[in-house]
Structures are given as C-alpha cells and as structure tokens.
C-alpha cells in the first residue's frame, strides 16, 4: 500500500497571503490536526509514502523522515514520485501521478492525498483513489474518513 502525498494544502494549511511558520529544522510547520490524521492513516494502513509535493526536490529521503518524525509522523518507508530534481522539469501533478500509476501496474494499492485541482483531470480509475483536500483546511477529519474508507476497500 502506498500513499502518494502532497504537503502544501494537505499538511501545511496557511493561506497564500500569510507567512508560513518555519520549524527549527528549517521546514514549514504542519497543521497539527492534519499531521495527527496522517499519522493515524499510516499506522492503520502500514503504507509507504511517495512524496508528490514539489518540495520533494529540496531534501534527501533521510531528511524527510526526520522532518515527519519531528512533527509526530512515523514513516515506515518513503520515496519520491520520480527522480526529477528541478521544478522547471516537473510536469503537472496529474501527469506525474498518472505516469507513476502506469509504471506500477494495475494491481498496486495506492491512495492519493493532495489539494491540486489538476487531479480532477485524471482517468476515473485513478481519480477514485484520490482524497482531495481544501488547501486552507488540509487533511481534516472528513478527508481522513474518506481515506479510511478507500483503504478499507483494498482490504475486502
């Protein structure tokens, strides 16, 4: 099981006009409720995290594990959506996720947690595995319930 995870609008929920608080490790502070909800989902699903966020290019994977741990989120396994190392080389989030899904094959179990509206353009069989958050609310209780429902469907 994989969770394809965005950060802005999922775990960081400050409005664009407001300065985001930076933690002592140099990365943005997460919305506490969103972080707790993600931590719960990771425990219940035993999922590996695939970073889809544009921030993925800024740190190595061991640093990402530290960033999440400092915010109360234990990551069993983490990787990046692809090997792109520059924002200029990135395609739309929807294209990148669709490419990842097709590379994995149709039997892979995954859940996408993101606020990017471009995901609405995904093929239906991929879009139905999306939990689209509201950017200033993040991974709230409603989003968590939808994620739990989707994870439950994999286990039936």
mmCIF file of C-alpha atoms in Angstrom:
data_model
loop_
_atom_site.group_PDB
_atom_site.id
_atom_site.type_symbol
_atom_site.label_atom_id
_atom_site.label_comp_id
_atom_site.label_asym_id
_atom_site.label_seq_id
_atom_site.Cartn_x
_atom_site.Cartn_y
_atom_site.Cartn_z
ATOM 1 C CA UNK A 1 0.000 0.000 0.000
ATOM 2 C CA UNK A 2 1.276 3.434 -0.984
ATOM 3 C CA UNK A 3 0.139 6.914 -0.059
ATOM 4 C CA UNK A 4 1.033 9.493 -2.684
ATOM 5 C CA UNK A 5 1.383 12.586 -0.538
ATOM 6 C CA UNK A 6 1.399 16.286 -1.197
ATOM 7 C CA UNK A 7 2.369 18.697 1.594
ATOM 8 C CA UNK A 8 1.078 22.192 0.779
ATOM 9 C CA UNK A 9 -2.686 22.192 1.247
ATOM 10 C CA UNK A 10 -2.556 18.800 2.980
ATOM 11 C CA UNK A 11 -0.202 19.245 5.936
ATOM 12 C CA UNK A 12 0.666 22.943 5.568
ATOM 13 C CA UNK A 13 -2.549 24.944 5.503
ATOM 14 C CA UNK A 14 -1.597 28.598 5.852
ATOM 15 C CA UNK A 15 -3.335 30.845 3.303
ATOM 16 C CA UNK A 16 -1.061 32.009 0.465
ATOM 17 C CA UNK A 17 -1.145 35.601 1.748
ATOM 18 C CA UNK A 18 0.109 34.624 5.217
ATOM 19 C CA UNK A 19 3.733 33.895 6.085
ATOM 20 C CA UNK A 20 4.225 30.209 6.884
ATOM 21 C CA UNK A 21 5.847 29.420 10.226
ATOM 22 C CA UNK A 22 9.184 27.632 9.923
ATOM 23 C CA UNK A 23 10.222 24.988 12.459
ATOM 24 C CA UNK A 24 13.714 24.674 13.941
ATOM 25 C CA UNK A 25 14.627 22.092 11.279
ATOM 26 C CA UNK A 26 14.091 24.725 8.577
ATOM 27 C CA UNK A 27 10.891 23.250 7.111
ATOM 28 C CA UNK A 28 7.341 24.522 7.437
ATOM 29 C CA UNK A 29 5.224 23.754 10.488
ATOM 30 C CA UNK A 30 2.411 21.268 9.793
ATOM 31 C CA UNK A 31 -1.223 21.765 10.748
ATOM 32 C CA UNK A 32 -1.437 19.668 13.953
ATOM 33 C CA UNK A 33 -4.791 18.038 13.169
ATOM 34 C CA UNK A 34 -3.670 17.160 9.638
ATOM 35 C CA UNK A 35 -0.432 15.661 10.984
ATOM 36 C CA UNK A 36 -2.318 13.566 13.585
ATOM 37 C CA UNK A 37 -4.764 12.342 10.951
ATOM 38 C CA UNK A 38 -1.963 11.364 8.567
ATOM 39 C CA UNK A 39 -0.085 9.597 11.372
ATOM 40 C CA UNK A 40 -3.235 7.585 12.148
ATOM 41 C CA UNK A 41 -3.745 6.648 8.497
ATOM 42 C CA UNK A 42 -0.131 5.496 8.187
ATOM 43 C CA UNK A 43 -0.452 3.273 11.261
ATOM 44 C CA UNK A 44 -3.767 1.764 10.127
ATOM 45 C CA UNK A 45 -2.665 1.173 6.540
ATOM 46 C CA UNK A 46 1.007 0.306 7.107
ATOM 47 C CA UNK A 47 1.545 2.298 3.912
ATOM 48 C CA UNK A 48 4.739 3.560 2.371
ATOM 49 C CA UNK A 49 4.831 7.248 1.477
ATOM 50 C CA UNK A 50 5.534 8.503 -2.031
ATOM 51 C CA UNK A 51 6.200 12.245 -1.992
ATOM 52 C CA UNK A 52 4.381 14.054 -4.800
ATOM 53 C CA UNK A 53 4.978 17.549 -3.426
ATOM 54 C CA UNK A 54 7.234 19.925 -5.319
ATOM 55 C CA UNK A 55 9.191 20.182 -2.045
ATOM 56 C CA UNK A 56 10.444 16.630 -2.678
ATOM 57 C CA UNK A 57 13.397 18.021 -4.623
ATOM 58 C CA UNK A 58 14.681 20.013 -1.635
ATOM 59 C CA UNK A 59 15.801 17.175 0.655
ATOM 60 C CA UNK A 60 17.161 13.664 0.634
ATOM 61 C CA UNK A 61 14.888 10.879 1.913
ATOM 62 C CA UNK A 62 16.590 10.565 5.322
ATOM 63 C CA UNK A 63 15.934 14.275 5.941
ATOM 64 C CA UNK A 64 12.267 13.776 5.001
ATOM 65 C CA UNK A 65 11.998 11.017 7.603
ATOM 66 C CA UNK A 66 13.415 13.448 10.194
ATOM 67 C CA UNK A 67 11.014 16.223 9.127
ATOM 68 C CA UNK A 68 8.000 13.950 9.505
ATOM 69 C CA UNK A 69 9.260 12.448 12.788
ATOM 70 C CA UNK A 70 9.744 15.922 14.286
ATOM 71 C CA UNK A 71 6.050 16.521 13.553
ATOM 72 C CA UNK A 72 4.876 13.265 15.154
ATOM 73 C CA UNK A 73 4.562 11.209 11.964
ATOM 74 C CA UNK A 74 6.389 7.890 11.739
ATOM 75 C CA UNK A 75 7.212 6.919 8.178
ATOM 76 C CA UNK A 76 7.913 3.229 7.566
ATOM 77 C CA UNK A 77 9.233 3.788 4.058
ATOM 78 C CA UNK A 78 9.493 6.902 1.911
ATOM 79 C CA UNK A 79 10.388 7.624 -1.683
ATOM 80 C CA UNK A 80 9.816 10.284 -4.289
ATOM 81 C CA UNK A 81 7.324 10.192 -7.141
ATOM 82 C CA UNK A 82 10.140 10.371 -9.674
ATOM 83 C CA UNK A 83 13.795 11.366 -9.960
ATOM 84 C CA UNK A 84 13.219 14.907 -11.193
ATOM 85 C CA UNK A 85 15.462 17.364 -9.348
ATOM 86 C CA UNK A 86 14.226 20.700 -10.694
ATOM 87 C CA UNK A 87 10.820 22.386 -10.580
ATOM 88 C CA UNK A 88 11.401 23.501 -14.180
ATOM 89 C CA UNK A 89 11.423 19.847 -15.284
ATOM 90 C CA UNK A 90 8.244 18.864 -13.452
ATOM 91 C CA UNK A 91 5.047 18.223 -15.359
ATOM 92 C CA UNK A 92 1.605 18.786 -13.866
ATOM 93 C CA UNK A 93 0.911 16.767 -10.743
ATOM 94 C CA UNK A 94 -1.807 14.827 -12.574
ATOM 95 C CA UNK A 95 0.588 13.784 -15.354
ATOM 96 C CA UNK A 96 3.294 12.784 -12.897
ATOM 97 C CA UNK A 97 0.886 10.706 -10.821
ATOM 98 C CA UNK A 98 -0.646 9.059 -13.883
ATOM 99 C CA UNK A 99 2.853 8.128 -15.108
ATOM 100 C CA UNK A 100 3.667 6.620 -11.689
ATOM 101 C CA UNK A 101 0.442 4.588 -11.633
ATOM 102 C CA UNK A 102 1.034 3.190 -15.119
ATOM 103 C CA UNK A 103 4.640 2.274 -14.240
ATOM 104 C CA UNK A 104 3.455 0.358 -11.143
ATOM 105 C CA UNK A 105 0.836 -1.695 -12.948
ATOM 106 C CA UNK A 106 -2.863 -2.109 -12.306
ATOM 107 C CA UNK A 107 -2.587 -4.252 -9.167
ATOM 108 C CA UNK A 108 -0.787 -1.695 -7.000
ATOM 109 C CA UNK A 109 -2.752 -0.410 -3.991
ATOM 110 C CA UNK A 110 -2.426 3.327 -3.541
ATOM 111 C CA UNK A 111 -4.189 6.361 -2.159
ATOM 112 C CA UNK A 112 -3.540 9.942 -3.286
ATOM 113 C CA UNK A 113 -3.811 12.777 -0.742
ATOM 114 C CA UNK A 114 -3.496 16.159 -2.431
ATOM 115 C CA UNK A 115 -5.180 19.524 -2.891
ATOM 116 C CA UNK A 116 -4.185 20.007 -6.541
ATOM 117 C CA UNK A 117 -7.287 20.599 -8.697
ATOM 118 C CA UNK A 118 -5.435 19.217 -11.751
ATOM 119 C CA UNK A 119 -6.099 15.757 -10.281
ATOM 120 C CA UNK A 120 -9.708 16.109 -11.378
ATOM 121 C CA UNK A 121 -8.435 15.516 -14.926
ATOM 122 C CA UNK A 122 -7.107 12.053 -14.043
ATOM 123 C CA UNK A 123 -8.757 8.979 -15.541
ATOM 124 C CA UNK A 124 -11.648 7.828 -13.349
ATOM 125 C CA UNK A 125 -9.885 4.641 -12.154
ATOM 126 C CA UNK A 126 -7.101 6.817 -10.687
ATOM 127 C CA UNK A 127 -9.279 9.725 -9.544
ATOM 128 C CA UNK A 128 -11.430 7.376 -7.460
ATOM 129 C CA UNK A 129 -8.376 6.783 -5.256
ATOM 130 C CA UNK A 130 -7.928 10.497 -4.527
ATOM 131 C CA UNK A 131 -8.672 12.357 -1.340
ATOM 132 C CA UNK A 132 -8.714 15.979 -2.446
ATOM 133 C CA UNK A 133 -8.227 18.361 0.469
ATOM 134 C CA UNK A 134 -9.105 22.026 0.796
ATOM 135 C CA UNK A 135 -5.846 23.981 0.823
ATOM 136 C CA UNK A 136 -6.551 26.041 3.944
ATOM 137 C CA UNK A 137 -8.115 23.120 5.839
ATOM 138 C CA UNK A 138 -5.792 20.257 4.951
ATOM 139 C CA UNK A 139 -6.163 16.612 5.887
ATOM 140 C CA UNK A 140 -9.109 17.152 8.228
ATOM 141 C CA UNK A 141 -11.458 14.575 9.772
ATOM 142 C CA UNK A 142 -13.656 14.371 6.658
ATOM 143 C CA UNK A 143 -10.621 13.703 4.465
ATOM 144 C CA UNK A 144 -9.356 11.137 6.975
ATOM 145 C CA UNK A 145 -12.700 9.303 6.889
ATOM 146 C CA UNK A 146 -12.622 9.187 3.088
ATOM 147 C CA UNK A 147 -9.055 7.858 3.212
ATOM 148 C CA UNK A 148 -10.056 5.161 5.721
ATOM 149 C CA UNK A 149 -12.977 4.180 3.511
ATOM 150 C CA UNK A 150 -10.714 3.846 0.457
ATOM 151 C CA UNK A 151 -8.124 1.869 2.432
ATOM 152 C CA UNK A 152 -10.916 -0.421 3.654
ATOM 153 C CA UNK A 153 -11.855 -1.144 0.029
ATOM 154 C CA UNK A 154 -8.360 -2.527 -0.595
ATOM 155 C CA UNK A 155 -8.811 -4.980 2.265
ATOM 156 C CA UNK A 156 -12.088 -6.506 1.052
#
